[in-house]
């Protein structure tokens, strides 16, 4: 067998690890399994960090924010595109303003390539560093009459999520990110 030398290992984690509610010991079906997903990501992060002294390569933990792109089938961005093209209504779960950080898959791949070529270990937020107002984004593409508001009493979701890029940029330099609004306009025209 041929031995392969590994210089760096990237574990793709999630920004959802920032939102774990340690006081909530019972996860309900209504939680949409978000809590379980976040906890499993955090457990793997901690396990890898605990083994870091035994491994002989850089450990990079990438906490990914909301990814969108041309082959995306699961994001809010894809949902907006599909529902708008089919002339369907969109469900929103709250009238409250919520903010999310969106990153294009091409930007994510670019960052991963740069991270693989640095000689550092660490935990990095991977997003655009810009918080997009979800209600304003939806309002750009759907009229108020095309929105169905769902009671958010049983829908536990954070209000604000944005990547802190300070550590990442100090290592790989400035990054020009693809804009989520421009992507949506291009896909819907």
Short mmCIF file of N, CA, C and O in Angstrom, two decimals, residues 66-137:
data_model
loop_
_atom_site.label_atom_id
_atom_site.label_comp_id
_atom_site.label_asym_id
_atom_site.label_seq_id
_atom_site.Cartn_x
_atom_site.Cartn_y
_atom_site.Cartn_z
N UNK A 66 -24.81 29.60 5.99
CA UNK A 66 -25.83 29.15 5.03
C UNK A 66 -25.30 29.15 3.60
O UNK A 66 -25.10 30.22 3.01
N UNK A 67 -25.13 27.97 3.02
CA UNK A 67 -24.55 27.82 1.69
C UNK A 67 -25.67 27.87 0.64
O UNK A 67 -26.73 27.30 0.82
N UNK A 68 -25.38 28.55 -0.46
CA UNK A 68 -26.29 28.56 -1.61
C UNK A 68 -25.48 28.41 -2.88
O UNK A 68 -24.27 28.62 -2.89
N UNK A 69 -26.14 28.04 -3.95
CA UNK A 69 -25.46 27.89 -5.22
C UNK A 69 -26.34 27.24 -6.26
O UNK A 69 -27.49 26.89 -5.99
N UNK A 70 -25.78 27.01 -7.45
CA UNK A 70 -26.59 26.52 -8.57
C UNK A 70 -27.16 25.11 -8.39
O UNK A 70 -28.22 24.81 -8.92
N UNK A 71 -26.51 24.24 -7.66
CA UNK A 71 -27.00 22.87 -7.50
C UNK A 71 -27.66 22.65 -6.14
O UNK A 71 -27.90 21.52 -5.73
N UNK A 72 -27.96 23.72 -5.47
CA UNK A 72 -28.54 23.68 -4.13
C UNK A 72 -30.01 23.25 -4.20
O UNK A 72 -30.76 23.74 -5.03
N UNK A 73 -30.40 22.33 -3.33
CA UNK A 73 -31.78 21.89 -3.29
C UNK A 73 -32.45 22.09 -1.94
O UNK A 73 -33.62 21.78 -1.79
N UNK A 74 -31.72 22.59 -0.95
CA UNK A 74 -32.26 22.60 0.41
C UNK A 74 -32.31 23.95 1.10
O UNK A 74 -32.94 24.06 2.14
N UNK A 75 -31.68 24.95 0.57
CA UNK A 75 -31.59 26.22 1.30
C UNK A 75 -32.82 27.10 1.11
O UNK A 75 -33.65 26.86 0.23
N UNK A 76 -32.90 28.14 1.92
CA UNK A 76 -33.94 29.14 1.76
C UNK A 76 -33.82 29.79 0.38
O UNK A 76 -34.83 30.08 -0.26
N UNK A 77 -32.61 29.99 -0.08
CA UNK A 77 -32.39 30.62 -1.39
C UNK A 77 -33.01 29.77 -2.49
O UNK A 77 -33.72 30.27 -3.36
N UNK A 78 -32.78 28.46 -2.44
CA UNK A 78 -33.39 27.56 -3.42
C UNK A 78 -34.92 27.59 -3.30
O UNK A 78 -35.62 27.58 -4.31
N UNK A 79 -35.41 27.62 -2.08
CA UNK A 79 -36.86 27.65 -1.85
C UNK A 79 -37.47 28.90 -2.49
O UNK A 79 -38.52 28.82 -3.14
N UNK A 80 -36.81 30.04 -2.34
CA UNK A 80 -37.30 31.28 -2.96
C UNK A 80 -37.36 31.12 -4.48
O UNK A 80 -38.35 31.47 -5.11
N UNK A 81 -36.30 30.58 -5.06
CA UNK A 81 -36.23 30.41 -6.52
C UNK A 81 -37.34 29.47 -7.00
O UNK A 81 -38.09 29.80 -7.93
N UNK A 82 -37.45 28.31 -6.39
CA UNK A 82 -38.43 27.31 -6.82
C UNK A 82 -39.86 27.83 -6.68
O UNK A 82 -40.66 27.74 -7.61
N UNK A 83 -40.19 28.40 -5.52
CA UNK A 83 -41.55 28.88 -5.30
C UNK A 83 -41.90 30.06 -6.20
O UNK A 83 -43.02 30.15 -6.71
N UNK A 84 -40.95 30.95 -6.42
CA UNK A 84 -41.20 32.11 -7.29
C UNK A 84 -41.42 31.65 -8.73
O UNK A 84 -42.35 32.11 -9.39
N UNK A 85 -40.61 30.73 -9.21
CA UNK A 85 -40.76 30.23 -10.59
C UNK A 85 -42.08 29.48 -10.78
O UNK A 85 -42.68 29.53 -11.84
N UNK A 86 -42.53 28.79 -9.74
CA UNK A 86 -43.79 28.03 -9.82
C UNK A 86 -45.00 28.89 -9.45
O UNK A 86 -46.11 28.38 -9.41
N UNK A 87 -44.74 30.16 -9.15
CA UNK A 87 -45.79 31.11 -8.76
C UNK A 87 -46.60 30.60 -7.57
O UNK A 87 -47.81 30.68 -7.53
N UNK A 88 -45.86 30.10 -6.60
CA UNK A 88 -46.45 29.59 -5.35
C UNK A 88 -46.21 30.58 -4.22
O UNK A 88 -45.31 31.42 -4.29
N UNK A 89 -46.99 30.44 -3.17
CA UNK A 89 -46.81 31.26 -1.98
C UNK A 89 -45.65 30.73 -1.15
O UNK A 89 -45.32 29.56 -1.24
N UNK A 90 -45.05 31.61 -0.37
CA UNK A 90 -43.95 31.22 0.50
C UNK A 90 -44.40 31.32 1.95
O UNK A 90 -45.10 32.27 2.32
N UNK A 91 -44.03 30.34 2.75
CA UNK A 91 -44.35 30.36 4.18
C UNK A 91 -43.22 31.04 4.92
O UNK A 91 -42.05 30.73 4.70
N UNK A 92 -43.59 31.96 5.79
CA UNK A 92 -42.60 32.52 6.71
C UNK A 92 -43.11 32.23 8.11
O UNK A 92 -44.30 32.14 8.35
N UNK A 93 -42.19 32.00 9.01
CA UNK A 93 -42.56 31.51 10.32
C UNK A 93 -42.68 32.58 11.38
O UNK A 93 -43.05 32.30 12.51
N UNK A 94 -42.39 33.80 11.02
CA UNK A 94 -42.45 34.86 12.01
C UNK A 94 -42.46 36.21 11.32
O UNK A 94 -41.88 36.36 10.24
N UNK A 95 -43.10 37.19 11.94
CA UNK A 95 -43.03 38.56 11.43
C UNK A 95 -41.76 39.23 11.92
O UNK A 95 -41.37 40.27 11.41
N UNK A 96 -41.10 38.62 12.90
CA UNK A 96 -39.88 39.21 13.47
C UNK A 96 -38.76 39.20 12.42
O UNK A 96 -38.65 38.29 11.61
N UNK A 97 -37.92 40.21 12.50
CA UNK A 97 -36.76 40.25 11.61
C UNK A 97 -35.74 39.22 12.05
O UNK A 97 -35.36 39.16 13.22
N UNK A 98 -35.29 38.41 11.12
CA UNK A 98 -34.23 37.42 11.37
C UNK A 98 -33.14 37.65 10.33
O UNK A 98 -33.41 38.02 9.20
N UNK A 99 -31.91 37.44 10.76
CA UNK A 99 -30.77 37.72 9.91
C UNK A 99 -29.92 36.47 9.76
O UNK A 99 -29.66 35.77 10.74
N UNK A 100 -29.46 36.21 8.53
CA UNK A 100 -28.61 35.06 8.25
C UNK A 100 -27.46 35.47 7.36
O UNK A 100 -27.57 36.38 6.53
N UNK A 101 -26.36 34.76 7.50
CA UNK A 101 -25.16 34.95 6.69
C UNK A 101 -25.19 33.88 5.59
O UNK A 101 -25.25 32.69 5.89
N UNK A 102 -25.16 34.31 4.33
CA UNK A 102 -25.19 33.39 3.20
C UNK A 102 -23.84 33.40 2.48
O UNK A 102 -23.26 34.46 2.27
N UNK A 103 -23.37 32.21 2.10
CA UNK A 103 -22.12 32.10 1.35
C UNK A 103 -22.34 31.20 0.13
O UNK A 103 -22.94 30.13 0.23
N UNK A 104 -21.86 31.67 -1.02
CA UNK A 104 -21.97 30.91 -2.26
C UNK A 104 -21.00 29.73 -2.22
O UNK A 104 -19.88 29.85 -1.69
N UNK A 105 -21.38 28.63 -2.79
CA UNK A 105 -20.56 27.41 -2.79
C UNK A 105 -19.19 27.66 -3.42
O UNK A 105 -18.18 27.13 -2.96
N UNK A 106 -19.11 28.49 -4.45
CA UNK A 106 -17.81 28.80 -5.08
C UNK A 106 -16.88 29.50 -4.09
O UNK A 106 -15.68 29.23 -4.06
N UNK A 107 -17.44 30.40 -3.29
CA UNK A 107 -16.64 31.09 -2.27
C UNK A 107 -16.17 30.12 -1.20
O UNK A 107 -15.03 30.19 -0.73
N UNK A 108 -17.05 29.20 -0.82
CA UNK A 108 -16.69 28.18 0.17
C UNK A 108 -15.53 27.31 -0.34
O UNK A 108 -14.56 27.08 0.38
N UNK A 109 -15.61 26.86 -1.58
CA UNK A 109 -14.55 26.04 -2.16
C UNK A 109 -13.24 26.83 -2.21
O UNK A 109 -12.17 26.29 -1.89
N UNK A 110 -13.31 28.08 -2.61
CA UNK A 110 -12.12 28.95 -2.65
C UNK A 110 -11.46 29.04 -1.28
O UNK A 110 -10.24 28.92 -1.14
N UNK A 111 -12.27 29.24 -0.25
CA UNK A 111 -11.75 29.34 1.12
C UNK A 111 -11.13 28.01 1.55
O UNK A 111 -10.04 27.99 2.15
N UNK A 112 -11.80 26.90 1.26
CA UNK A 112 -11.24 25.58 1.61
C UNK A 112 -9.88 25.37 0.95
O UNK A 112 -8.94 24.89 1.59
N UNK A 113 -9.76 25.74 -0.32
CA UNK A 113 -8.47 25.59 -1.01
C UNK A 113 -7.39 26.40 -0.33
O UNK A 113 -6.25 25.93 -0.16
N UNK A 114 -7.72 27.60 0.10
CA UNK A 114 -6.74 28.44 0.79
C UNK A 114 -6.39 27.87 2.16
O UNK A 114 -5.23 27.87 2.56
N UNK A 115 -7.39 27.38 2.89
CA UNK A 115 -7.14 26.79 4.21
C UNK A 115 -6.25 25.56 4.12
O UNK A 115 -5.43 25.31 5.01
N UNK A 116 -6.41 24.79 3.06
CA UNK A 116 -5.59 23.58 2.90
C UNK A 116 -4.13 23.91 2.65
O UNK A 116 -3.26 23.06 2.83
N UNK A 117 -3.86 25.14 2.23
CA UNK A 117 -2.49 25.53 1.91
C UNK A 117 -1.83 26.39 2.98
O UNK A 117 -0.74 26.92 2.75
N UNK A 118 -2.47 26.53 4.12
CA UNK A 118 -1.82 27.24 5.23
C UNK A 118 -1.33 26.19 6.22
O UNK A 118 -1.81 25.07 6.23
N UNK A 119 -0.40 26.55 6.99
CA UNK A 119 0.16 25.61 7.97
C UNK A 119 -0.35 25.96 9.36
O UNK A 119 0.42 26.27 10.25
N UNK A 120 -1.66 25.92 9.53
CA UNK A 120 -2.29 26.31 10.80
C UNK A 120 -3.45 25.38 11.11
O UNK A 120 -4.11 24.88 10.22
N UNK A 121 -3.68 25.21 12.39
CA UNK A 121 -4.89 24.55 12.88
C UNK A 121 -5.77 25.62 13.49
O UNK A 121 -5.30 26.67 13.89
N UNK A 122 -7.06 25.34 13.56
CA UNK A 122 -7.95 26.29 14.22
C UNK A 122 -9.40 26.10 13.85
O UNK A 122 -9.74 25.28 13.01
N UNK A 123 -10.23 26.88 14.52
CA UNK A 123 -11.66 26.90 14.25
C UNK A 123 -11.96 28.20 13.52
O UNK A 123 -11.57 29.28 13.98
N UNK A 124 -12.63 28.09 12.37
CA UNK A 124 -12.89 29.26 11.53
C UNK A 124 -14.36 29.34 11.16
O UNK A 124 -14.96 28.34 10.77
N UNK A 125 -14.94 30.54 11.27
CA UNK A 125 -16.26 30.79 10.72
C UNK A 125 -16.11 30.92 9.21
O UNK A 125 -15.20 31.62 8.74
N UNK A 126 -16.99 30.26 8.48
CA UNK A 126 -16.96 30.35 7.02
C UNK A 126 -18.33 30.85 6.55
O UNK A 126 -19.31 30.11 6.51
N UNK A 127 -18.38 32.11 6.23
CA UNK A 127 -19.58 32.76 5.73
C UNK A 127 -19.13 34.01 4.99
O UNK A 127 -17.94 34.19 4.75
N UNK A 128 -20.05 34.85 4.64
CA UNK A 128 -19.70 36.08 3.92
C UNK A 128 -19.36 37.22 4.88
O UNK A 128 -18.80 38.22 4.46
N UNK A 129 -19.73 37.06 6.14
CA UNK A 129 -19.52 38.13 7.11
C UNK A 129 -20.58 39.20 7.02
O UNK A 129 -20.46 40.27 7.61
N UNK A 130 -21.66 38.92 6.26
CA UNK A 130 -22.74 39.89 6.08
C UNK A 130 -24.04 39.24 6.56
O UNK A 130 -24.37 38.14 6.16
N UNK A 131 -24.78 39.95 7.40
CA UNK A 131 -26.07 39.46 7.88
C UNK A 131 -27.18 39.99 6.97
O UNK A 131 -27.35 41.20 6.84
N UNK A 132 -27.91 39.09 6.34
CA UNK A 132 -29.00 39.45 5.44
C UNK A 132 -30.32 39.34 6.19
O UNK A 132 -30.61 38.31 6.81
N UNK A 133 -31.14 40.38 6.11
CA UNK A 133 -32.46 40.38 6.73
C UNK A 133 -33.37 39.48 5.89
O UNK A 133 -33.64 39.77 4.72
N UNK A 134 -33.84 38.39 6.48
CA UNK A 134 -34.64 37.39 5.77
C UNK A 134 -35.96 37.98 5.28
O UNK A 134 -36.37 37.75 4.14
N UNK A 135 -36.64 38.74 6.13
CA UNK A 135 -37.93 39.32 5.72
C UNK A 135 -37.75 40.27 4.54
O UNK A 135 -38.54 40.24 3.59
N UNK A 136 -36.72 41.10 4.57
CA UNK A 136 -36.47 42.03 3.45
C UNK A 136 -36.13 41.25 2.19
O UNK A 136 -36.55 41.63 1.09
N UNK A 137 -35.36 40.17 2.33
CA UNK A 137 -35.01 39.35 1.17
C UNK A 137 -36.26 38.75 0.54
O UNK A 137 -36.45 38.82 -0.67
#
